[in-house]
Amino acid sequence: MSTAFTLYPVSEYTLLFPLVNIFFLEKARRARRSNILSMTQMKSTGGEGWAIYSSQLQKQWKQPETDSPAD
């Protein structure tokens, strides 16, 4: 083997790309976990739980408003 081949400098992108990927993937994982935790911290029992549940049901079953009068 020639010494020129063994001393070939590795591209900076080859070294930086995995590090940048690890950084952004970890950041995305933390954001996802935070979103999941914020959703699961809703009160599910008692009066407050019932208020949340009933408001979600109302949103689900609410009929879309139409501009034309009903026949």
Tab-separated table of C-alpha atoms in Angstrom:
chain	number	residue	atom	x	y	z
A	1	MET	CA	0.000	0.000	0.000
A	2	SER	CA	1.188	3.438	-0.738
A	3	THR	CA	1.562	5.990	2.023
A	4	ALA	CA	-0.561	8.475	0.078
A	5	PHE	CA	-3.575	6.165	0.340
A	6	THR	CA	-3.148	5.604	4.075
A	7	LEU	CA	-2.770	9.321	4.770
A	8	TYR	CA	-5.850	10.273	2.737
A	9	PRO	CA	-7.838	12.730	4.878
A	10	VAL	CA	-11.366	11.576	5.594
A	11	SER	CA	-14.011	14.031	4.561
A	12	GLU	CA	-15.386	16.134	7.399
A	13	TYR	CA	-18.910	15.215	6.329
A	14	THR	CA	-18.174	11.560	6.954
A	15	LEU	CA	-17.398	12.373	10.567
A	16	LEU	CA	-20.001	15.078	11.143
A	17	PHE	CA	-23.028	13.424	9.542
A	18	PRO	CA	-23.465	10.664	12.175
A	19	LEU	CA	-22.944	13.139	15.020
A	20	VAL	CA	-25.512	15.568	13.629
A	21	ASN	CA	-27.970	12.709	13.085
A	22	ILE	CA	-27.562	11.503	16.655
A	23	PHE	CA	-28.155	15.041	17.952
A	24	PHE	CA	-31.345	15.603	15.935
A	25	LEU	CA	-32.738	12.120	16.568
A	26	GLU	CA	-32.250	12.561	20.308
A	27	LYS	CA	-33.942	15.970	20.139
A	28	ALA	CA	-36.896	14.477	18.228
A	29	ARG	CA	-37.154	11.605	20.727
A	30	ARG	CA	-37.285	14.038	23.652
A	31	ALA	CA	-39.943	16.186	21.939
A	32	ARG	CA	-42.074	13.117	21.164
A	33	ARG	CA	-41.807	11.864	24.738
A	34	SER	CA	-42.743	15.298	26.067
A	35	ASN	CA	-45.825	15.398	23.827
A	36	ILE	CA	-46.904	11.940	24.969
A	37	LEU	CA	-46.450	12.825	28.637
A	38	SER	CA	-48.429	16.047	28.278
A	39	MET	CA	-51.324	14.100	26.728
A	40	THR	CA	-51.361	11.442	29.417
A	41	GLN	CA	-51.397	13.934	32.283
A	42	MET	CA	-55.029	14.887	31.652
A	43	LYS	CA	-57.287	14.351	34.619
A	44	SER	CA	-59.424	11.269	33.983
A	45	THR	CA	-61.464	10.941	37.172
A	46	GLY	CA	-63.865	13.109	39.127
A	47	GLY	CA	-65.576	16.261	37.974
A	48	GLU	CA	-62.635	17.529	35.965
A	49	GLY	CA	-62.291	14.183	34.189
A	50	TRP	CA	-65.979	14.190	33.308
A	51	ALA	CA	-65.739	17.754	31.937
A	52	ILE	CA	-62.845	16.771	29.655
A	53	TYR	CA	-64.615	13.593	28.534
A	54	SER	CA	-67.921	15.316	27.784
A	55	SER	CA	-66.255	18.171	25.888
A	56	GLN	CA	-64.402	15.646	23.720
A	57	LEU	CA	-67.661	13.801	23.017
A	58	GLN	CA	-69.367	17.057	22.060
A	59	LYS	CA	-66.541	17.907	19.653
A	60	GLN	CA	-66.726	14.429	18.130
A	61	TRP	CA	-70.484	14.430	17.576
A	62	LYS	CA	-71.007	18.103	16.731
A	63	GLN	CA	-72.737	18.441	13.380
A	64	PRO	CA	-71.042	20.745	10.876
A	65	GLU	CA	-72.950	23.981	10.464
A	66	THR	CA	-74.438	24.583	7.022
A	67	ASP	CA	-75.301	27.896	5.420
A	68	SER	CA	-78.492	26.628	3.776
A	69	PRO	CA	-81.744	26.337	5.755
A	70	ALA	CA	-82.955	22.846	6.657
A	71	ASP	CA	-85.826	21.446	4.555
